[in-house]
């Protein structure tokens, strides 16, 4: 979690270029660039940057004019590359140098979609696990064999370097950054304003039917999910969830996988971990009580699934969040 001096706002820079598609850039602007005084936390200072001067073309007949150059891009606390002009050609050397300078200075470097190619060209993904849009995964693997390409996830959080898949997964990545910086409550509030689910795990498959939109209320899977969220503390089985959906268990599992990209029990575990986050962030209850409150049968089971999902233990998460909230930069757990 990257925290800046409380006297100034956390700066975010994003790179625009001629010919880019506007969706991923728009997601970054929507999350980090709009003022949100209702959240009562210091919000981000977004700076749109580019190598080119003058108006740039964007998909759909739009034009973009960036106010800042690469010097501002490299100086931000979080540096975002949402795409590259051509995944089969090297990015401009000036962009590569700016990324290296930013990372060496301690910035958090983030890519969305084909932006991973720029990070790879800068050597920032060597020896790391990384992702990109599924259609570019094989190209990334061939061009940069030192990168451990994981094509079937939404995003990969390497702490100082993060990579995300394309399109809607870019919005997931942005909300994930807000969660890291400000906690679950603030991220959930932003997600509600965007009318999207507050959190999808980075390890969720890219191939998800109806990934961002909520299922219709008359959808049997949606009914089962709503019931489950209201009863997380209780023992939950696939048979019980299927009964709420009025479906046979095998039929329910098939529909659930098609709509969410994961199994019912894995989804339940993920929801229990998410439910534990605000309790760890804002409450003082012992870890074992929090695990029981969200439905884990034992502290060991809670810790096991929490570590798998969050890459840190519940107690370390609590310490890190509270240290960061107090204005200190925590050491990695």
mmCIF file of C-alpha atoms in Angstrom:
data_model
loop_
_atom_site.group_PDB
_atom_site.id
_atom_site.type_symbol
_atom_site.label_atom_id
_atom_site.label_comp_id
_atom_site.label_asym_id
_atom_site.label_seq_id
_atom_site.Cartn_x
_atom_site.Cartn_y
_atom_site.Cartn_z
ATOM 1 C CA UNK A 1 0.000 0.000 0.000
ATOM 2 C CA UNK A 2 1.547 3.259 -1.152
ATOM 3 C CA UNK A 3 0.916 6.274 1.054
ATOM 4 C CA UNK A 4 2.167 9.793 0.427
ATOM 5 C CA UNK A 5 2.733 12.737 2.707
ATOM 6 C CA UNK A 6 -0.602 13.675 4.293
ATOM 7 C CA UNK A 7 0.045 17.330 3.330
ATOM 8 C CA UNK A 8 -0.556 16.512 -0.329
ATOM 9 C CA UNK A 9 -2.754 14.218 -2.348
ATOM 10 C CA UNK A 10 -1.590 10.936 -3.835
ATOM 11 C CA UNK A 11 -0.733 11.674 -7.474
ATOM 12 C CA UNK A 12 -1.761 9.324 -10.266
ATOM 13 C CA UNK A 13 -0.478 9.704 -13.817
ATOM 14 C CA UNK A 14 -1.860 7.942 -16.874
ATOM 15 C CA UNK A 15 -0.348 7.820 -20.342
ATOM 16 C CA UNK A 16 -2.394 8.777 -23.409
ATOM 17 C CA UNK A 17 -1.273 8.289 -27.006
ATOM 18 C CA UNK A 18 -2.517 8.900 -30.511
ATOM 19 C CA UNK A 19 -4.996 6.277 -31.705
ATOM 20 C CA UNK A 20 -5.865 4.842 -28.302
ATOM 21 C CA UNK A 21 -9.229 3.356 -27.348
ATOM 22 C CA UNK A 22 -10.912 5.542 -24.704
ATOM 23 C CA UNK A 23 -12.459 2.894 -22.416
ATOM 24 C CA UNK A 24 -9.503 2.086 -20.150
ATOM 25 C CA UNK A 25 -8.465 5.740 -19.984
ATOM 26 C CA UNK A 26 -12.055 6.628 -19.092
ATOM 27 C CA UNK A 27 -12.053 4.062 -16.282
ATOM 28 C CA UNK A 28 -8.936 5.634 -14.783
ATOM 29 C CA UNK A 29 -10.428 9.131 -15.042
ATOM 30 C CA UNK A 30 -13.734 7.971 -13.547
ATOM 31 C CA UNK A 31 -12.095 6.413 -10.481
ATOM 32 C CA UNK A 32 -9.164 8.730 -9.823
ATOM 33 C CA UNK A 33 -9.999 11.953 -11.636
ATOM 34 C CA UNK A 34 -13.425 12.929 -10.319
ATOM 35 C CA UNK A 35 -13.649 14.872 -7.039
ATOM 36 C CA UNK A 36 -15.329 12.849 -4.296
ATOM 37 C CA UNK A 37 -15.756 15.188 -1.292
ATOM 38 C CA UNK A 38 -18.513 12.971 0.100
ATOM 39 C CA UNK A 39 -15.953 10.276 0.923
ATOM 40 C CA UNK A 40 -14.166 12.518 3.446
ATOM 41 C CA UNK A 41 -10.682 11.199 2.567
ATOM 42 C CA UNK A 42 -7.905 12.939 0.612
ATOM 43 C CA UNK A 43 -8.686 11.902 -2.966
ATOM 44 C CA UNK A 44 -6.262 11.432 -5.823
ATOM 45 C CA UNK A 45 -4.660 14.059 -8.025
ATOM 46 C CA UNK A 46 -4.911 12.639 -11.571
ATOM 47 C CA UNK A 47 -2.646 13.862 -14.338
ATOM 48 C CA UNK A 48 -3.175 12.766 -17.956
ATOM 49 C CA UNK A 49 0.169 12.747 -19.754
ATOM 50 C CA UNK A 50 1.508 11.986 -23.221
ATOM 51 C CA UNK A 51 4.631 11.882 -25.313
ATOM 52 C CA UNK A 52 2.979 13.630 -28.256
ATOM 53 C CA UNK A 53 2.084 17.295 -28.424
ATOM 54 C CA UNK A 54 -1.258 18.541 -29.638
ATOM 55 C CA UNK A 55 -4.639 16.782 -29.913
ATOM 56 C CA UNK A 56 -4.513 12.996 -30.248
ATOM 57 C CA UNK A 57 -7.061 10.827 -31.973
ATOM 58 C CA UNK A 58 -9.036 8.292 -29.965
ATOM 59 C CA UNK A 59 -11.514 5.606 -30.937
ATOM 60 C CA UNK A 60 -14.996 6.717 -31.897
ATOM 61 C CA UNK A 61 -13.893 9.990 -33.459
ATOM 62 C CA UNK A 62 -12.786 11.560 -30.180
ATOM 63 C CA UNK A 63 -9.722 13.714 -29.663
ATOM 64 C CA UNK A 64 -7.666 13.946 -26.478
ATOM 65 C CA UNK A 65 -5.323 16.684 -25.377
ATOM 66 C CA UNK A 66 -3.083 15.845 -22.437
ATOM 67 C CA UNK A 67 -1.947 18.654 -20.176
ATOM 68 C CA UNK A 68 1.326 17.037 -19.108
ATOM 69 C CA UNK A 69 4.396 15.389 -20.564
ATOM 70 C CA UNK A 70 6.563 12.441 -19.596
ATOM 71 C CA UNK A 71 8.344 14.345 -16.849
ATOM 72 C CA UNK A 72 5.068 14.645 -14.917
ATOM 73 C CA UNK A 73 4.149 11.074 -15.861
ATOM 74 C CA UNK A 74 7.320 9.683 -14.276
ATOM 75 C CA UNK A 75 7.030 11.821 -11.139
ATOM 76 C CA UNK A 76 3.648 10.522 -9.889
ATOM 77 C CA UNK A 77 3.075 8.233 -6.908
ATOM 78 C CA UNK A 78 1.130 5.772 -9.066
ATOM 79 C CA UNK A 79 1.976 5.485 -12.756
ATOM 80 C CA UNK A 80 -0.565 3.875 -15.114
ATOM 81 C CA UNK A 81 -0.169 2.584 -18.666
ATOM 82 C CA UNK A 82 -3.540 1.514 -20.044
ATOM 83 C CA UNK A 83 -2.407 0.334 -23.489
ATOM 84 C CA UNK A 84 0.323 0.493 -26.116
ATOM 85 C CA UNK A 85 -0.119 1.490 -29.777
ATOM 86 C CA UNK A 86 1.091 -1.880 -31.115
ATOM 87 C CA UNK A 87 1.843 -5.019 -29.085
ATOM 88 C CA UNK A 88 4.251 -6.237 -31.801
ATOM 89 C CA UNK A 89 6.453 -3.156 -31.706
ATOM 90 C CA UNK A 90 8.597 -1.719 -28.938
ATOM 91 C CA UNK A 91 7.095 1.271 -27.128
ATOM 92 C CA UNK A 92 8.921 4.594 -27.558
ATOM 93 C CA UNK A 93 12.246 4.614 -25.693
ATOM 94 C CA UNK A 94 11.176 7.791 -23.876
ATOM 95 C CA UNK A 95 8.227 5.918 -22.357
ATOM 96 C CA UNK A 96 10.438 2.994 -21.354
ATOM 97 C CA UNK A 97 12.885 5.378 -19.674
ATOM 98 C CA UNK A 98 10.062 7.172 -17.841
ATOM 99 C CA UNK A 99 8.732 3.866 -16.477
ATOM 100 C CA UNK A 100 12.185 2.806 -15.287
ATOM 101 C CA UNK A 101 12.730 6.171 -13.624
ATOM 102 C CA UNK A 102 9.349 6.034 -11.902
ATOM 103 C CA UNK A 103 9.911 2.528 -10.558
ATOM 104 C CA UNK A 104 13.458 3.312 -9.412
ATOM 105 C CA UNK A 105 12.106 6.307 -7.537
ATOM 106 C CA UNK A 106 9.623 4.087 -5.680
ATOM 107 C CA UNK A 107 6.431 4.750 -7.634
ATOM 108 C CA UNK A 108 3.715 2.112 -7.915
ATOM 109 C CA UNK A 109 3.632 1.099 -11.586
ATOM 110 C CA UNK A 110 0.403 -0.295 -13.018
ATOM 111 C CA UNK A 111 -0.684 -1.574 -16.418
ATOM 112 C CA UNK A 112 -4.095 -2.343 -17.852
ATOM 113 C CA UNK A 113 -4.695 -4.445 -20.949
ATOM 114 C CA UNK A 114 -1.805 -4.169 -23.435
ATOM 115 C CA UNK A 115 -0.042 -1.663 -21.188
ATOM 116 C CA UNK A 116 1.790 -4.712 -19.792
ATOM 117 C CA UNK A 117 3.941 -4.641 -22.928
ATOM 118 C CA UNK A 118 5.354 -1.257 -21.916
ATOM 119 C CA UNK A 119 6.176 -2.529 -18.411
ATOM 120 C CA UNK A 120 7.780 -5.637 -19.912
ATOM 121 C CA UNK A 121 9.855 -3.549 -22.312
ATOM 122 C CA UNK A 122 11.118 -1.583 -19.317
ATOM 123 C CA UNK A 123 12.191 -4.818 -17.627
ATOM 124 C CA UNK A 124 9.762 -4.283 -14.737
ATOM 125 C CA UNK A 125 8.061 -7.664 -15.262
ATOM 126 C CA UNK A 126 11.195 -9.819 -15.518
ATOM 127 C CA UNK A 127 10.817 -12.814 -13.208
ATOM 128 C CA UNK A 128 7.346 -11.671 -12.167
ATOM 129 C CA UNK A 129 3.883 -13.057 -12.683
ATOM 130 C CA UNK A 130 1.850 -10.733 -14.892
ATOM 131 C CA UNK A 131 -1.313 -10.631 -16.958
ATOM 132 C CA UNK A 132 -2.762 -8.803 -19.922
ATOM 133 C CA UNK A 133 -5.839 -9.112 -22.118
ATOM 134 C CA UNK A 134 -6.264 -12.787 -23.008
ATOM 135 C CA UNK A 135 -5.882 -12.146 -26.742
ATOM 136 C CA UNK A 136 -2.387 -10.692 -26.196
ATOM 137 C CA UNK A 137 -1.104 -13.290 -23.726
ATOM 138 C CA UNK A 138 0.711 -15.472 -26.251
ATOM 139 C CA UNK A 139 2.346 -12.429 -27.860
ATOM 140 C CA UNK A 140 3.519 -11.172 -24.460
ATOM 141 C CA UNK A 141 4.921 -14.604 -23.618
ATOM 142 C CA UNK A 142 6.809 -14.852 -26.932
ATOM 143 C CA UNK A 143 8.187 -11.326 -26.882
ATOM 144 C CA UNK A 144 9.190 -11.312 -23.226
ATOM 145 C CA UNK A 145 10.074 -14.875 -22.145
ATOM 146 C CA UNK A 146 11.299 -13.699 -18.725
ATOM 147 C CA UNK A 147 7.741 -12.740 -17.771
ATOM 148 C CA UNK A 148 5.547 -15.399 -16.136
ATOM 149 C CA UNK A 149 2.383 -14.671 -18.101
ATOM 150 C CA UNK A 150 -0.878 -15.685 -16.401
ATOM 151 C CA UNK A 151 -3.585 -15.133 -19.021
ATOM 152 C CA UNK A 152 -6.680 -16.295 -17.158
ATOM 153 C CA UNK A 153 -6.926 -13.799 -14.274
ATOM 154 C CA UNK A 154 -8.332 -10.304 -13.911
ATOM 155 C CA UNK A 155 -5.226 -8.763 -12.376
ATOM 156 C CA UNK A 156 -1.956 -9.619 -10.622
ATOM 157 C CA UNK A 157 -0.856 -7.565 -7.614
ATOM 158 C CA UNK A 158 2.918 -7.558 -7.183
ATOM 159 C CA UNK A 159 2.742 -4.689 -4.661
ATOM 160 C CA UNK A 160 5.026 -2.221 -6.467
ATOM 161 C CA UNK A 161 4.095 -3.490 -9.949
ATOM 162 C CA UNK A 162 0.533 -4.501 -10.864
ATOM 163 C CA UNK A 163 -0.858 -5.754 -14.157
ATOM 164 C CA UNK A 164 -4.498 -6.040 -15.215
ATOM 165 C CA UNK A 165 -6.478 -7.599 -18.024
ATOM 166 C CA UNK A 166 -8.433 -5.544 -20.511
ATOM 167 C CA UNK A 167 -11.629 -3.521 -20.631
ATOM 168 C CA UNK A 168 -13.857 -4.106 -17.586
ATOM 169 C CA UNK A 169 -10.968 -5.701 -15.670
ATOM 170 C CA UNK A 170 -9.297 -2.299 -15.773
ATOM 171 C CA UNK A 171 -12.115 -0.971 -13.620
ATOM 172 C CA UNK A 172 -11.582 -3.903 -11.239
ATOM 173 C CA UNK A 173 -7.904 -2.966 -11.066
ATOM 174 C CA UNK A 174 -8.691 0.672 -10.285
ATOM 175 C CA UNK A 175 -11.101 -0.292 -7.503
ATOM 176 C CA UNK A 176 -8.488 -2.710 -6.165
ATOM 177 C CA UNK A 177 -6.031 0.187 -5.900
ATOM 178 C CA UNK A 178 -8.615 2.266 -4.032
ATOM 179 C CA UNK A 179 -9.157 -0.674 -1.668
ATOM 180 C CA UNK A 180 -5.409 -0.934 -1.038
ATOM 181 C CA UNK A 181 -5.122 2.794 -0.354
ATOM 182 C CA UNK A 182 -8.344 3.560 1.511
ATOM 183 C CA UNK A 183 -9.849 0.246 2.614
ATOM 184 C CA UNK A 184 -12.950 -1.759 1.800
ATOM 185 C CA UNK A 185 -15.518 0.812 2.930
ATOM 186 C CA UNK A 186 -14.293 3.573 0.617
ATOM 187 C CA UNK A 187 -13.801 1.190 -2.315
ATOM 188 C CA UNK A 188 -17.331 -0.112 -1.847
ATOM 189 C CA UNK A 189 -18.720 3.432 -1.827
ATOM 190 C CA UNK A 190 -16.933 4.238 -5.083
ATOM 191 C CA UNK A 191 -18.183 0.997 -6.628
ATOM 192 C CA UNK A 192 -21.754 1.836 -5.660
ATOM 193 C CA UNK A 193 -21.439 5.206 -7.379
ATOM 194 C CA UNK A 194 -20.180 3.401 -10.483
ATOM 195 C CA UNK A 195 -23.007 0.843 -10.198
ATOM 196 C CA UNK A 196 -20.595 -2.096 -10.354
ATOM 197 C CA UNK A 197 -19.821 -4.892 -7.905
ATOM 198 C CA UNK A 198 -17.344 -3.607 -5.294
ATOM 199 C CA UNK A 199 -14.735 -6.311 -5.692
ATOM 200 C CA UNK A 200 -13.826 -9.165 -7.981
ATOM 201 C CA UNK A 201 -10.838 -11.239 -6.944
ATOM 202 C CA UNK A 202 -7.780 -10.829 -9.133
ATOM 203 C CA UNK A 203 -7.643 -14.580 -9.663
ATOM 204 C CA UNK A 204 -11.118 -14.705 -11.173
ATOM 205 C CA UNK A 205 -11.191 -15.878 -14.772
ATOM 206 C CA UNK A 206 -11.275 -13.277 -17.551
ATOM 207 C CA UNK A 207 -14.019 -15.253 -19.295
ATOM 208 C CA UNK A 208 -17.026 -14.323 -17.169
ATOM 209 C CA UNK A 209 -20.562 -14.052 -18.508
ATOM 210 C CA UNK A 210 -22.174 -10.790 -17.377
ATOM 211 C CA UNK A 211 -19.013 -9.928 -15.472
ATOM 212 C CA UNK A 212 -19.835 -6.384 -14.404
ATOM 213 C CA UNK A 213 -23.587 -6.071 -14.555
ATOM 214 C CA UNK A 214 -25.622 -7.495 -11.709
ATOM 215 C CA UNK A 215 -27.859 -10.477 -12.526
ATOM 216 C CA UNK A 216 -31.569 -9.834 -12.864
ATOM 217 C CA UNK A 217 -33.549 -10.195 -9.674
ATOM 218 C CA UNK A 218 -35.590 -13.063 -11.148
ATOM 219 C CA UNK A 219 -32.429 -15.003 -11.982
ATOM 220 C CA UNK A 220 -32.330 -18.147 -9.794
ATOM 221 C CA UNK A 221 -28.567 -17.856 -9.341
ATOM 222 C CA UNK A 222 -28.983 -14.226 -8.230
ATOM 223 C CA UNK A 223 -31.603 -15.288 -5.697
ATOM 224 C CA UNK A 224 -29.266 -17.914 -4.308
ATOM 225 C CA UNK A 225 -26.384 -15.446 -4.100
ATOM 226 C CA UNK A 226 -28.551 -12.905 -2.280
ATOM 227 C CA UNK A 227 -29.648 -15.557 0.233
ATOM 228 C CA UNK A 228 -26.047 -16.669 0.737
ATOM 229 C CA UNK A 229 -24.804 -13.138 1.423
ATOM 230 C CA UNK A 230 -27.483 -12.771 4.095
ATOM 231 C CA UNK A 231 -26.460 -16.061 5.764
ATOM 232 C CA UNK A 232 -22.646 -16.099 5.481
ATOM 233 C CA UNK A 233 -22.203 -16.975 9.162
ATOM 234 C CA UNK A 234 -24.215 -20.167 8.745
ATOM 235 C CA UNK A 235 -23.033 -23.508 7.304
ATOM 236 C CA UNK A 236 -23.574 -23.268 3.541
ATOM 237 C CA UNK A 237 -23.573 -26.162 1.083
ATOM 238 C CA UNK A 238 -24.083 -26.331 -2.654
ATOM 239 C CA UNK A 239 -27.275 -28.284 -2.045
ATOM 240 C CA UNK A 240 -28.622 -25.479 0.165
ATOM 241 C CA UNK A 241 -27.720 -22.828 -2.404
ATOM 242 C CA UNK A 242 -29.328 -24.889 -5.167
ATOM 243 C CA UNK A 243 -32.501 -25.214 -3.107
ATOM 244 C CA UNK A 244 -32.718 -21.421 -2.828
ATOM 245 C CA UNK A 245 -32.401 -21.277 -6.616
ATOM 246 C CA UNK A 246 -35.027 -24.008 -7.058
ATOM 247 C CA UNK A 247 -32.574 -25.951 -9.209
ATOM 248 C CA UNK A 248 -31.020 -29.385 -9.029
ATOM 249 C CA UNK A 249 -27.456 -29.157 -7.632
ATOM 250 C CA UNK A 250 -25.741 -30.141 -10.899
ATOM 251 C CA UNK A 251 -27.868 -27.695 -12.891
ATOM 252 C CA UNK A 252 -27.202 -24.977 -10.318
ATOM 253 C CA UNK A 253 -23.438 -25.525 -10.465
ATOM 254 C CA UNK A 254 -23.494 -25.310 -14.261
ATOM 255 C CA UNK A 255 -25.486 -22.053 -14.259
ATOM 256 C CA UNK A 256 -23.379 -20.592 -11.439
ATOM 257 C CA UNK A 257 -20.100 -21.280 -13.238
ATOM 258 C CA UNK A 258 -21.406 -19.792 -16.470
ATOM 259 C CA UNK A 259 -22.532 -16.572 -14.780
ATOM 260 C CA UNK A 260 -19.624 -16.017 -12.377
ATOM 261 C CA UNK A 261 -16.650 -17.891 -13.800
ATOM 262 C CA UNK A 262 -16.115 -19.783 -10.547
ATOM 263 C CA UNK A 263 -17.667 -22.519 -8.428
ATOM 264 C CA UNK A 264 -20.340 -21.840 -5.775
ATOM 265 C CA UNK A 265 -18.143 -22.815 -2.822
ATOM 266 C CA UNK A 266 -15.161 -20.848 -4.062
ATOM 267 C CA UNK A 267 -17.448 -17.839 -4.453
ATOM 268 C CA UNK A 268 -18.745 -18.310 -0.896
ATOM 269 C CA UNK A 269 -15.202 -18.419 0.455
ATOM 270 C CA UNK A 270 -14.372 -15.230 -1.424
ATOM 271 C CA UNK A 271 -17.435 -13.467 -0.065
ATOM 272 C CA UNK A 272 -16.546 -14.514 3.478
ATOM 273 C CA UNK A 273 -13.050 -13.104 3.068
ATOM 274 C CA UNK A 274 -14.492 -9.839 1.716
ATOM 275 C CA UNK A 275 -16.939 -9.642 4.610
ATOM 276 C CA UNK A 276 -14.003 -9.965 7.012
ATOM 277 C CA UNK A 277 -12.124 -6.959 5.587
ATOM 278 C CA UNK A 278 -14.182 -4.128 7.129
ATOM 279 C CA UNK A 279 -14.285 -6.038 10.434
ATOM 280 C CA UNK A 280 -10.492 -6.218 10.447
ATOM 281 C CA UNK A 281 -10.127 -2.597 9.344
ATOM 282 C CA UNK A 282 -12.606 -0.933 11.657
ATOM 283 C CA UNK A 283 -13.288 -3.311 14.560
ATOM 284 C CA UNK A 284 -11.346 -4.595 17.548
ATOM 285 C CA UNK A 285 -12.759 -8.125 17.797
ATOM 286 C CA UNK A 286 -10.226 -10.978 18.011
ATOM 287 C CA UNK A 287 -9.287 -12.646 14.740
ATOM 288 C CA UNK A 288 -11.002 -15.919 15.663
ATOM 289 C CA UNK A 289 -14.272 -14.097 16.380
ATOM 290 C CA UNK A 290 -14.149 -12.344 13.029
ATOM 291 C CA UNK A 291 -13.563 -15.646 11.241
ATOM 292 C CA UNK A 292 -16.548 -17.194 12.984
ATOM 293 C CA UNK A 293 -18.707 -14.133 12.300
ATOM 294 C CA UNK A 294 -18.240 -14.514 8.534
ATOM 295 C CA UNK A 295 -18.741 -18.283 8.535
ATOM 296 C CA UNK A 296 -15.337 -19.957 8.746
ATOM 297 C CA UNK A 297 -15.476 -23.079 10.906
ATOM 298 C CA UNK A 298 -12.119 -22.525 12.615
ATOM 299 C CA UNK A 299 -9.390 -19.851 12.939
ATOM 300 C CA UNK A 300 -7.040 -22.097 10.933
ATOM 301 C CA UNK A 301 -9.537 -22.348 8.074
ATOM 302 C CA UNK A 302 -10.090 -18.574 8.158
ATOM 303 C CA UNK A 303 -6.371 -17.887 8.033
ATOM 304 C CA UNK A 304 -5.794 -20.406 5.220
ATOM 305 C CA UNK A 305 -8.420 -18.932 2.916
ATOM 306 C CA UNK A 306 -7.587 -15.338 3.845
ATOM 307 C CA UNK A 307 -3.911 -15.842 2.985
ATOM 308 C CA UNK A 308 -4.819 -17.472 -0.332
ATOM 309 C CA UNK A 309 -7.078 -14.567 -1.291
ATOM 310 C CA UNK A 310 -5.200 -11.576 0.141
ATOM 311 C CA UNK A 311 -1.591 -12.837 0.117
ATOM 312 C CA UNK A 312 -1.219 -11.892 3.786
ATOM 313 C CA UNK A 313 -2.616 -13.087 7.107
ATOM 314 C CA UNK A 314 -5.659 -11.532 8.835
ATOM 315 C CA UNK A 315 -3.519 -10.134 11.650
ATOM 316 C CA UNK A 316 -0.938 -8.718 9.225
ATOM 317 C CA UNK A 317 -3.719 -7.189 7.143
ATOM 318 C CA UNK A 318 -5.135 -5.484 10.234
ATOM 319 C CA UNK A 319 -1.706 -4.127 11.250
ATOM 320 C CA UNK A 320 -0.945 -2.927 7.733
ATOM 321 C CA UNK A 321 -4.272 -1.201 7.261
ATOM 322 C CA UNK A 322 -4.148 0.569 10.599
ATOM 323 C CA UNK A 323 -0.534 1.644 10.168
ATOM 324 C CA UNK A 324 -1.372 3.026 6.736
ATOM 325 C CA UNK A 325 -4.493 4.761 7.976
ATOM 326 C CA UNK A 326 -2.350 6.467 10.572
ATOM 327 C CA UNK A 327 -0.110 7.833 7.817
ATOM 328 C CA UNK A 328 2.811 5.408 7.991
ATOM 329 C CA UNK A 329 4.042 3.332 5.095
ATOM 330 C CA UNK A 330 3.916 -0.284 6.280
ATOM 331 C CA UNK A 331 6.533 -2.879 5.596
ATOM 332 C CA UNK A 332 5.381 -5.846 3.512
ATOM 333 C CA UNK A 333 3.818 -8.667 5.502
#
